[in-house]
Amino acid sequence: MKREILINGSQRETRVAILEDDRLVELLIDRPDHRRIVGDIYLGRVEAVLPGIQAAFVDIGLEKSAFLHASDLLEPEEDEEPGSEEGDEAFEAAEVEAEAEGGEEAERRGRRGRRNGESNGGAEPRQREVRSRRQLPDISDLLKKGQTLLVQVTKEPISTKGCRVTAQISLPGRFLVYMPYASKVGVSRKIESKELRARLREMVSNLLAQDAGGMIVRTVAEGVTEDSFKREVESLLNIWRKINKKKTFVRAPALVQRETSLTRGIIRDLFSAKVDALHVDSKELFNEIEAYLKGVDPELMERVNLYAETVPLFDKFDIENEIRDLFKARCDLPTGGYIIIQPTEALVSIDVNTGRYTGKRDPEKTILKTNLESAREIARQIRLRDIGGIIVCDFIDMETRANRERVLQELRTHLGRDRARTKAFAVSELGLIEMTRQRVRPSLWHSMTSECPDCKGTGRVFTPEVVARRLERSLKRAGRERRERQMAIRLHPEVALYLLEEEPKLIHTLGKLTGLELELRDDPMMRVDEFRLMSRPAGRDVTDIYAVA
């Protein structure tokens, strides 16, 4: 598979696009006013301990307190990547704004979330299985209100909730992840060779002093020499010493260690021999990449290209249009079918339709082809849009079990390319595939768009006919109260045109009925579903006095 990374840098924004076989599969955006905080380390102060949901709220100096689950106080299992999914259910159930004074409410929400989870089609049994393997101690025995501790952000604030943090600090390097509170050396599960795993584990273990903490060997470390490991171990240990030193001089809550920049993080975590090329259009970022690679992997510099053409980088690779289409509900498929992606507060629903693709003779083959194509596109879209949480996919009903399994396997295969943890459950009796995807930060839909001031997030506005009826009721109220004699009605031109063409006698009839002198004025600055009533002598707005539903 052909893989490329594009980095578009400017003073106010850095964008990173990841391409697989010339198709955009991942988009990362970083702005100075909206800095990413995942990976940042804080000295926090415990504000509330909630045994009912095995969690605590920790003040780290942000607008809302952070959420710390009891599972994030334990040492991770061997070979487990930092940032466990355990406790996500409690995190979703507890609203962070409850904080210290709202502890009882948070506990109530947590209990309700657990009760609801017991019938969620597969996710809750997995959670119970995890807990049975790792019995959690009572969090009130481990933490007390007012206590200070180092925590690291694992999930950014989303919607009304604050960020999620862990007390299991991890410091990622190019080849290793240092975990100072762990005690073992693990190897990424993506390295499958038993012999290689054993050799890498022994090599890194020999470089660590007793009680110096634990390490995880990253996938990119295949073929790395002992000298490279030694340099990185020393570098990570030095960072940890600085953190320990700094925490003794600051007062909680305080930022102790900031995660590296988006560009440096991408190079550290993604750029390897498996990436065919990296194109960057900023000389400053190019120099940053060059300086970093010279220290860790100089051979990769031949794959880095400083883009200097007059055509913008993202236009050159024809991905600006794809970025503009990111927020459309409808996503067309090559053969004529399409999927509809609808985010809601609780989950994201994805509906599959055959559209204009009708196949030839066999309906089941037509449906199977559309579903297989949709499975590939769904995996790409949720990764591209960075959709997390619960996702429900409504595929077209298939008659045979073999076809249902084939679609599920196709979806799982393409989800396997995703860096975020995903889990797709079996096709339900209703033909739905329920899945979950690790949510680290708000989706691009949440972070790059805001609620429409006209429709308030519904995506719909009242029709001109409905506006006319609301206006009629408001004018009748004004006539009954007899406070006004002369009124001007301001409407959007579309509604004014509707009244003139479809109900030309309405204003005259209402004037006679109410005893008001009415004047109609079109105002292009008005919303389509809005009207304003103005008292003509005084020139004041009296809409709120007479407005009715």
Coordinates of C-alpha atoms in Angstrom, one line a residue:
M1 CA 0.0 0.0 0.0
K2 CA 1.2 3.4 -1.0
R3 CA 1.4 5.8 2.0
E4 CA 2.1 9.5 2.0
I5 CA 2.0 12.3 4.6
L6 CA 1.4 16.0 3.6
I7 CA 2.1 18.8 6.1
N8 CA 0.7 22.2 5.3
G9 CA 2.1 24.8 7.7
S10 CA 1.2 28.5 8.3
Q11 CA 1.5 31.0 11.1
R12 CA -2.1 30.3 12.4
E13 CA -2.6 26.7 11.5
T14 CA -0.9 23.4 10.8
R15 CA -2.7 20.7 8.8
V16 CA -1.5 17.1 8.4
A17 CA -3.1 14.9 5.8
I18 CA -2.4 11.1 5.6
L19 CA -3.0 9.4 2.3
E20 CA -3.3 5.7 1.5
D21 CA -3.3 4.7 -2.2
D22 CA -3.8 8.4 -3.0
R23 CA -6.9 8.7 -0.9
L24 CA -7.2 10.9 2.1
V25 CA -7.8 8.8 5.2
E26 CA -6.8 11.0 8.1
L27 CA -6.8 14.8 8.7
L28 CA -5.2 16.4 11.8
I29 CA -5.4 20.2 12.5
D30 CA -3.6 22.2 15.1
R31 CA -4.1 25.9 15.8
P32 CA -2.4 28.1 18.5
D33 CA -5.8 29.1 19.9
H34 CA -7.1 25.5 20.0
R35 CA -4.0 23.6 21.1
R36 CA -4.2 19.9 21.6
I37 CA -3.7 18.8 25.2
V38 CA -3.6 15.0 25.0
G39 CA -0.3 13.9 26.4
D40 CA 0.2 17.0 28.6
I41 CA 1.2 16.3 32.2
Y42 CA -0.2 18.3 35.1
L43 CA 0.2 18.5 38.8
G44 CA -3.5 18.2 39.8
R45 CA -5.5 18.5 43.0
V46 CA -8.3 16.1 43.8
E47 CA -11.5 18.0 44.2
A48 CA -14.0 15.1 44.8
V49 CA -13.8 11.3 45.2
L50 CA -16.9 9.4 44.0
P51 CA -16.8 5.7 45.2
G52 CA -20.2 5.1 43.5
I53 CA -18.6 5.3 40.1
Q54 CA -15.0 4.5 41.2
A55 CA -13.8 7.9 40.0
A56 CA -12.5 11.2 41.1
F57 CA -12.5 14.8 39.7
V58 CA -9.1 16.5 39.6
D59 CA -8.5 20.2 39.2
I60 CA -5.7 20.7 36.6
G61 CA -6.2 24.3 36.0
L62 CA -8.6 24.1 33.0
E63 CA -12.1 25.4 32.8
K64 CA -13.6 22.0 33.9
S65 CA -12.2 19.5 36.3
A66 CA -10.7 16.3 34.8
F67 CA -12.1 12.8 35.2
L68 CA -9.9 10.1 36.8
H69 CA -11.2 6.5 36.9
A70 CA -9.9 3.9 39.4
S71 CA -8.6 1.8 36.5
D72 CA -6.2 4.6 35.6
L73 CA -4.5 4.3 39.0
L74 CA -3.4 0.7 38.2
E75 CA -0.3 -0.5 36.4
P76 CA -1.2 -1.5 32.9
E77 CA -1.0 -5.1 31.8
E78 CA 2.1 -6.2 29.9
D79 CA 2.2 -5.2 26.3
E80 CA -0.8 -2.9 26.8
E81 CA -0.6 0.5 25.1
P82 CA -1.0 3.5 27.5
G83 CA -4.6 4.7 27.9
S84 CA -6.9 1.9 28.8
E85 CA -10.5 1.7 27.5
E86 CA -11.6 0.6 31.0
G87 CA -13.6 3.2 32.7
D88 CA -14.9 4.8 29.5
E89 CA -18.4 3.8 30.5
A90 CA -18.2 5.7 33.8
F91 CA -16.6 8.7 32.0
E92 CA -19.5 8.9 29.6
A93 CA -22.0 8.5 32.4
A94 CA -20.7 11.2 34.7
E95 CA -21.0 14.9 33.8
V96 CA -17.9 16.7 34.8
E97 CA -19.8 19.9 35.7
A98 CA -21.2 18.0 38.7
E99 CA -17.7 18.3 40.3
A100 CA -17.4 18.4 44.1
E101 CA -20.8 19.8 45.0
G102 CA -22.6 17.6 42.5
G103 CA -21.1 14.3 43.6
E104 CA -24.5 12.6 44.3
E105 CA -25.8 13.6 40.9
A106 CA -22.7 12.2 39.2
E107 CA -23.1 8.9 41.1
R108 CA -26.7 8.7 40.1
R109 CA -25.8 9.2 36.4
G110 CA -23.0 6.6 36.7
R111 CA -25.4 4.0 38.1
R112 CA -27.9 4.8 35.4
G113 CA -25.2 4.5 32.7
R114 CA -24.2 1.1 34.1
R115 CA -27.8 -0.2 34.2
N116 CA -28.4 0.9 30.6
G117 CA -25.1 -0.7 29.5
E118 CA -26.2 -4.1 30.6
S119 CA -28.4 -4.5 27.5
N120 CA -26.2 -2.7 25.0
G121 CA -25.7 -5.7 22.7
G122 CA -22.2 -6.7 23.7
A123 CA -20.2 -3.8 25.1
E124 CA -21.1 -4.3 28.7
P125 CA -20.2 -8.0 29.0
R126 CA -16.7 -7.1 27.8
Q127 CA -16.5 -4.5 30.5
R128 CA -17.6 -7.0 33.1
E129 CA -15.0 -9.5 31.9
V130 CA -12.2 -6.9 32.1
R131 CA -13.3 -6.0 35.7
S132 CA -13.3 -9.6 36.7
R133 CA -9.7 -10.0 35.6
R134 CA -8.6 -6.9 37.3
Q135 CA -10.4 -6.2 40.5
L136 CA -10.3 -2.5 41.2
P137 CA -9.6 -1.3 44.8
D138 CA -12.0 1.2 46.4
I139 CA -10.9 4.6 45.0
S140 CA -11.6 6.3 48.3
D141 CA -8.8 4.2 49.8
L142 CA -6.3 5.5 47.3
L143 CA -7.3 9.2 46.9
K144 CA -8.5 11.9 49.3
K145 CA -9.9 15.3 48.6
G146 CA -7.2 17.9 48.5
Q147 CA -4.5 15.4 47.6
T148 CA -2.0 16.4 44.8
L149 CA -0.8 14.0 42.1
L150 CA 0.7 13.9 38.7
V151 CA -1.8 13.1 35.9
Q152 CA -1.6 13.0 32.1
V153 CA -4.4 13.9 29.7
T154 CA -5.7 10.9 27.7
K155 CA -8.9 12.4 26.3
E156 CA -9.6 16.0 25.5
P157 CA -12.8 17.8 26.7
I158 CA -15.8 16.8 24.6
S159 CA -19.1 18.6 24.7
T160 CA -20.1 19.2 28.3
K161 CA -17.4 16.9 29.8
G162 CA -14.0 17.8 30.9
C163 CA -10.9 15.9 29.9
R164 CA -10.0 12.4 31.0
V165 CA -6.7 11.8 32.8
T166 CA -4.6 8.9 34.0
A167 CA -2.1 8.7 36.9
Q168 CA -0.1 6.2 34.8
I169 CA 2.3 8.6 33.2
S170 CA 3.8 7.6 29.8
L171 CA 6.5 9.4 27.9
P172 CA 6.6 8.4 24.2
G173 CA 9.8 8.4 22.3
R174 CA 10.6 7.3 18.7
F175 CA 11.2 3.6 19.6
L176 CA 10.1 3.3 23.2
V177 CA 7.4 4.5 25.6
Y178 CA 8.7 5.0 29.1
M179 CA 6.2 4.3 31.9
P180 CA 7.9 5.4 35.2
Y181 CA 5.2 3.8 37.5
A182 CA 5.2 0.5 35.6
S183 CA 7.6 -2.4 36.4
K184 CA 7.8 -4.5 33.2
V185 CA 9.1 -4.2 29.6
G186 CA 6.5 -4.9 27.0
V187 CA 6.6 -5.2 23.3
S188 CA 3.9 -3.8 20.9
R189 CA 1.4 -6.5 19.9
K190 CA 1.9 -5.6 16.3
I191 CA 5.3 -7.2 16.4
E192 CA 4.2 -10.8 15.9
S193 CA 7.5 -12.8 15.8
K194 CA 8.0 -14.4 19.2
E195 CA 11.8 -14.5 18.7
L196 CA 12.0 -10.9 17.9
R197 CA 9.7 -9.9 20.8
A198 CA 11.9 -11.8 23.2
R199 CA 15.1 -10.3 21.8
L200 CA 13.7 -6.7 22.0
R201 CA 12.4 -7.2 25.5
E202 CA 15.8 -8.5 26.7
M203 CA 17.7 -5.7 25.0
V204 CA 15.6 -3.0 26.6
S205 CA 15.5 -4.7 30.0
N206 CA 19.3 -4.7 30.2
L207 CA 19.3 -0.9 29.7
L208 CA 17.0 -0.2 32.6
A209 CA 18.2 -0.1 36.1
Q210 CA 16.2 -1.9 38.8
D211 CA 13.1 0.1 39.9
A212 CA 13.7 2.6 37.1
G213 CA 10.2 1.9 35.7
G214 CA 8.8 0.1 32.6
M215 CA 9.1 0.4 28.9
I216 CA 7.0 -0.5 25.9
V217 CA 8.9 -1.3 22.7
R218 CA 7.0 0.4 19.8
T219 CA 6.3 -1.3 16.4
V220 CA 8.8 1.0 14.6
A221 CA 11.6 -0.4 16.7
E222 CA 12.1 -3.5 14.6
G223 CA 15.7 -3.6 13.5
V224 CA 16.8 -0.9 15.9
T225 CA 20.3 -1.2 17.4
E226 CA 21.1 -1.4 21.1
D227 CA 22.9 2.0 20.9
S228 CA 19.7 3.7 19.5
F229 CA 17.7 2.2 22.4
K230 CA 20.3 3.4 24.9
R231 CA 20.2 7.0 23.6
E232 CA 16.4 7.0 23.8
V233 CA 16.3 5.4 27.2
E234 CA 18.6 8.2 28.5
S235 CA 16.6 10.9 26.8
L236 CA 13.3 9.6 28.3
L237 CA 14.8 9.2 31.8
N238 CA 16.1 12.8 31.6
I239 CA 12.7 14.1 30.8
W240 CA 11.2 12.2 33.7
R241 CA 13.9 13.7 36.1
K242 CA 13.0 17.2 34.9
I243 CA 9.3 16.5 35.5
N244 CA 10.0 15.3 39.0
K245 CA 12.1 18.3 39.7
K246 CA 9.6 20.8 38.3
K247 CA 6.7 19.4 40.3
T248 CA 8.5 20.3 43.6
F249 CA 8.6 24.0 42.6
V250 CA 5.1 24.5 41.2
R251 CA 1.8 24.8 43.1
A252 CA -1.2 22.6 42.0
P253 CA -2.9 22.9 39.7
A254 CA -0.1 23.5 37.2
L255 CA 1.2 22.3 33.8
V256 CA 4.4 20.3 34.3
Q257 CA 5.2 18.9 30.8
R258 CA 3.7 19.8 27.5
E259 CA 3.3 17.2 24.7
T260 CA 5.4 17.8 21.6
S261 CA 4.0 19.7 18.6
L262 CA 1.7 18.1 16.1
T263 CA 4.4 17.9 13.4
R264 CA 7.0 16.4 15.7
G265 CA 4.4 14.0 17.1
I266 CA 3.5 12.8 13.6
I267 CA 7.1 12.2 12.7
R268 CA 7.8 10.4 15.9
D269 CA 4.7 8.2 15.8
L270 CA 3.9 7.6 12.1
F271 CA 6.9 8.4 9.8
S272 CA 8.8 5.2 9.2
A273 CA 10.1 3.1 6.3
K274 CA 6.5 2.1 5.6
V275 CA 5.7 5.7 4.5
D276 CA 6.7 6.3 0.9
A277 CA 7.0 10.1 1.1
L278 CA 6.5 13.1 3.3
H279 CA 5.8 16.5 1.7
V280 CA 6.0 19.7 3.7
D281 CA 5.4 23.2 2.4
S282 CA 7.0 25.1 5.3
K283 CA 10.7 25.7 5.5
E284 CA 10.5 26.1 9.3
L285 CA 8.7 22.8 9.7
F286 CA 11.1 21.1 7.2
N287 CA 14.1 22.2 9.4
E288 CA 12.3 20.9 12.5
I289 CA 11.7 17.5 10.8
E290 CA 15.3 17.4 9.6
A291 CA 16.8 18.2 13.0
Y292 CA 14.6 15.5 14.7
L293 CA 15.4 12.8 12.1
K294 CA 19.1 13.4 12.1
G295 CA 19.1 12.3 15.7
V296 CA 16.8 9.2 15.4
D297 CA 16.7 7.9 11.8
P298 CA 18.8 9.9 9.3
E299 CA 18.0 7.5 6.4
L300 CA 14.4 8.7 6.4
M301 CA 15.4 12.2 5.3
E302 CA 15.6 11.0 1.7
R303 CA 11.8 10.5 1.8
V304 CA 11.2 14.1 3.0
N305 CA 10.4 16.6 0.3
L306 CA 10.3 20.4 0.8
Y307 CA 7.4 21.4 -1.4
A308 CA 8.0 24.7 -3.1
E309 CA 5.6 24.9 -6.1
T310 CA 3.2 27.8 -6.7
V311 CA 0.2 25.5 -6.6
P312 CA -0.8 24.9 -2.9
L313 CA 0.3 21.5 -1.6
F314 CA -3.2 20.3 -0.8
D315 CA -4.5 21.5 -4.2
K316 CA -1.6 19.6 -5.9
F317 CA -2.8 16.4 -4.3
D318 CA -6.5 17.3 -4.9
I319 CA -7.6 16.9 -1.4
E320 CA -9.1 20.3 -0.6
N321 CA -12.4 19.2 -2.1
E322 CA -12.4 16.1 0.1
I323 CA -11.9 18.3 3.2
R324 CA -14.8 20.6 2.2
D325 CA -17.0 17.5 1.8
L326 CA -16.1 16.2 5.3
F327 CA -19.2 17.8 6.9
K328 CA -21.8 16.7 4.4
A329 CA -24.2 14.1 5.6
R330 CA -24.2 12.3 2.3
C331 CA -21.2 10.4 1.0
D332 CA -21.5 8.9 -2.5
L333 CA -20.0 5.5 -3.4
P334 CA -18.3 4.8 -6.8
T335 CA -21.0 2.5 -8.1
G336 CA -23.9 4.8 -7.4
G337 CA -24.9 3.9 -3.8
Y338 CA -24.4 6.3 -0.9
I339 CA -24.2 6.4 2.9
I340 CA -25.7 9.0 5.2
I341 CA -23.7 10.0 8.3
Q342 CA -25.7 11.6 11.1
P343 CA -24.0 12.6 14.4
T344 CA -26.3 12.8 17.5
E345 CA -25.6 13.5 21.1
A346 CA -25.6 9.8 22.1
L347 CA -24.2 8.1 19.0
V348 CA -23.4 8.4 15.3
S349 CA -25.8 6.6 12.9
I350 CA -24.7 5.6 9.4
D351 CA -27.4 4.5 6.8
V352 CA -26.5 2.6 3.6
N353 CA -28.6 3.0 0.4
T354 CA -28.3 1.5 -3.1
G355 CA -29.1 4.9 -4.7
R356 CA -29.0 4.7 -8.5
Y357 CA -27.1 1.4 -8.4
T358 CA -29.7 -1.3 -9.2
G359 CA -27.4 -4.1 -10.4
K360 CA -28.5 -6.5 -13.1
R361 CA -30.6 -9.5 -12.1
D362 CA -29.8 -10.8 -8.7
P363 CA -31.0 -8.4 -5.9
E364 CA -28.8 -10.2 -3.3
K365 CA -25.7 -9.6 -5.3
T366 CA -26.6 -6.0 -5.8
I367 CA -27.1 -5.5 -2.1
L368 CA -23.9 -7.4 -1.2
K369 CA -21.8 -5.3 -3.5
T370 CA -23.3 -2.1 -2.1
N371 CA -22.8 -3.2 1.5
L372 CA -19.1 -4.3 0.8
E373 CA -18.4 -1.0 -0.8
S374 CA -20.1 0.9 2.1
A375 CA -18.1 -1.1 4.7
R376 CA -14.8 0.1 3.1
E377 CA -16.1 3.7 2.9
I378 CA -17.5 3.7 6.4
A379 CA -14.1 2.6 7.9
R380 CA -12.4 5.4 5.9
Q381 CA -15.0 8.1 6.8
I382 CA -15.0 7.5 10.6
R383 CA -11.2 7.6 10.6
L384 CA -11.2 10.7 8.3
R385 CA -13.8 12.6 10.3
D386 CA -12.3 11.3 13.6
I387 CA -15.7 10.0 14.8
G388 CA -15.6 8.3 18.2
G389 CA -17.9 6.7 20.7
I390 CA -20.8 4.5 19.7
I391 CA -21.5 4.1 16.0
V392 CA -24.5 2.2 14.5
C393 CA -24.3 1.1 10.9
D394 CA -27.6 0.2 9.2
F395 CA -26.6 -1.9 6.2
I396 CA -29.1 -3.0 3.6
D397 CA -30.8 -6.3 4.7
M398 CA -29.1 -9.4 3.4
E399 CA -30.8 -12.8 3.3
T400 CA -27.9 -15.1 3.8
R401 CA -25.8 -15.3 6.9
A402 CA -22.6 -15.8 4.9
N403 CA -23.1 -12.5 3.2
R404 CA -23.7 -10.7 6.5
E405 CA -20.4 -12.3 7.9
R406 CA -18.6 -11.2 4.7
V407 CA -19.7 -7.6 5.2
L408 CA -18.7 -7.6 8.9
Q409 CA -15.3 -9.1 8.0
E410 CA -14.8 -6.4 5.3
L411 CA -15.6 -3.7 7.8
R412 CA -13.2 -5.2 10.5
T413 CA -10.4 -5.6 7.9
H414 CA -10.5 -1.9 7.0
L415 CA -11.0 -0.8 10.6
G416 CA -7.7 -2.6 11.3
R417 CA -5.8 0.2 9.5
D418 CA -7.1 2.8 12.0
R419 CA -4.7 4.0 14.7
A420 CA -7.6 4.4 17.2
R421 CA -8.9 1.3 18.9
T422 CA -12.1 0.0 17.3
K423 CA -14.5 -2.9 17.9
A424 CA -17.3 -4.0 15.6
F425 CA -19.9 -6.4 17.0
A426 CA -21.8 -9.1 15.0
V427 CA -24.7 -8.2 12.8
S428 CA -27.9 -7.8 14.9
E429 CA -31.3 -9.3 14.2
L430 CA -32.3 -5.9 12.7
G431 CA -29.4 -5.9 10.3
L432 CA -27.4 -3.4 12.3
I433 CA -23.6 -3.5 13.1
E434 CA -22.8 -1.7 16.3
M435 CA -19.3 -0.6 16.9
T436 CA -17.2 1.6 19.1
R437 CA -14.2 3.7 18.3
Q438 CA -11.7 5.2 20.8
R439 CA -12.5 8.9 21.3
V440 CA -9.5 11.0 22.2
R441 CA -10.7 14.4 21.1
P442 CA -13.8 16.0 19.6
S443 CA -14.5 14.9 16.0
L444 CA -13.7 17.4 13.2
W445 CA -17.4 18.0 12.9
H446 CA -17.4 19.3 16.5
S447 CA -14.1 21.1 16.4
M448 CA -14.5 22.8 13.1
T449 CA -18.2 23.7 13.0
S450 CA -20.5 25.5 15.3
E451 CA -24.3 25.4 15.9
C452 CA -26.3 27.3 13.3
P453 CA -27.9 30.3 15.0
D454 CA -31.0 30.0 12.8
C455 CA -31.9 26.3 13.3
K456 CA -30.2 25.8 16.7
G457 CA -28.6 22.6 15.5
T458 CA -31.7 20.9 14.1
G459 CA -30.8 21.5 10.5
R460 CA -34.4 22.7 9.8
V461 CA -36.2 26.1 9.8
F462 CA -39.9 26.9 9.7
T463 CA -41.5 27.2 6.3
P464 CA -43.0 30.5 5.1
E465 CA -46.5 29.2 5.7
V466 CA -45.7 28.4 9.3
V467 CA -44.2 31.8 9.8
A468 CA -47.4 33.4 8.4
R469 CA -49.5 31.5 10.9
R470 CA -47.2 32.5 13.8
L471 CA -47.4 36.1 12.6
E472 CA -51.2 35.9 12.4
R473 CA -51.5 34.7 16.0
S474 CA -49.2 37.4 17.3
L475 CA -51.1 40.2 15.5
K476 CA -54.4 38.9 16.9
R477 CA -52.9 39.1 20.4
A478 CA -51.7 42.6 19.8
G479 CA -55.3 43.5 18.6
R480 CA -56.8 42.1 21.8
E481 CA -54.5 44.0 24.1
R482 CA -55.0 47.3 22.2
R483 CA -51.6 48.8 23.3
E484 CA -50.6 49.6 19.7
R485 CA -52.4 51.3 16.8
Q486 CA -49.7 51.4 14.0
M487 CA -47.3 48.5 13.5
A488 CA -44.7 47.7 10.9
I489 CA -44.0 44.0 10.1
R490 CA -40.4 43.1 9.2
L491 CA -40.0 39.8 7.3
H492 CA -37.4 37.9 5.3
P493 CA -38.0 38.6 1.5
E494 CA -38.9 35.0 0.9
V495 CA -41.7 35.1 3.5
A496 CA -42.9 38.5 2.3
L497 CA -43.0 37.2 -1.3
Y498 CA -45.0 34.2 0.0
L499 CA -47.6 36.5 1.6
L500 CA -47.9 38.7 -1.5
E501 CA -48.3 35.7 -3.9
E502 CA -50.1 33.0 -1.8
E503 CA -52.0 35.0 0.8
P504 CA -52.3 38.6 -0.7
K505 CA -55.4 39.5 1.5
L506 CA -54.0 38.3 4.8
I507 CA -52.4 41.6 6.0
H508 CA -55.5 43.6 5.0
T509 CA -57.9 41.2 6.7
L510 CA -55.8 41.1 9.9
G511 CA -55.8 44.9 9.9
K512 CA -59.6 45.1 9.8
L513 CA -59.9 42.3 12.3
T514 CA -57.5 43.7 14.9
G515 CA -58.0 47.5 14.3
L516 CA -54.3 47.9 13.6
E517 CA -52.7 49.9 10.8
L518 CA -50.2 47.3 9.4
E519 CA -47.3 47.9 7.0
L520 CA -45.3 45.1 5.5
R521 CA -41.5 45.5 5.0
D522 CA -39.1 43.0 3.6
D523 CA -35.7 42.8 5.3
P524 CA -32.9 40.6 3.9
M525 CA -31.1 40.7 7.2
M526 CA -33.9 38.7 8.9
R527 CA -33.7 35.0 9.3
V528 CA -36.1 33.0 7.0
D529 CA -38.2 31.9 9.9
E530 CA -38.2 35.1 11.9
F531 CA -40.4 38.2 12.0
R532 CA -40.3 41.4 14.0
L533 CA -43.2 43.6 15.1
M534 CA -42.3 47.4 15.3
S535 CA -44.4 50.1 16.9
R536 CA -44.4 52.7 14.2
P537 CA -44.8 55.9 16.2
A538 CA -42.1 55.0 18.8
G539 CA -40.0 52.9 16.4
R540 CA -39.5 50.3 19.1
D541 CA -39.5 46.5 18.8
V542 CA -42.5 44.9 20.5
T543 CA -42.1 41.4 19.1
D544 CA -41.4 39.8 22.5
I545 CA -44.6 41.3 24.0
Y546 CA -46.9 39.7 21.4
A547 CA -45.0 36.7 20.1
V548 CA -46.7 33.3 20.4
A549 CA -45.7 29.9 19.2

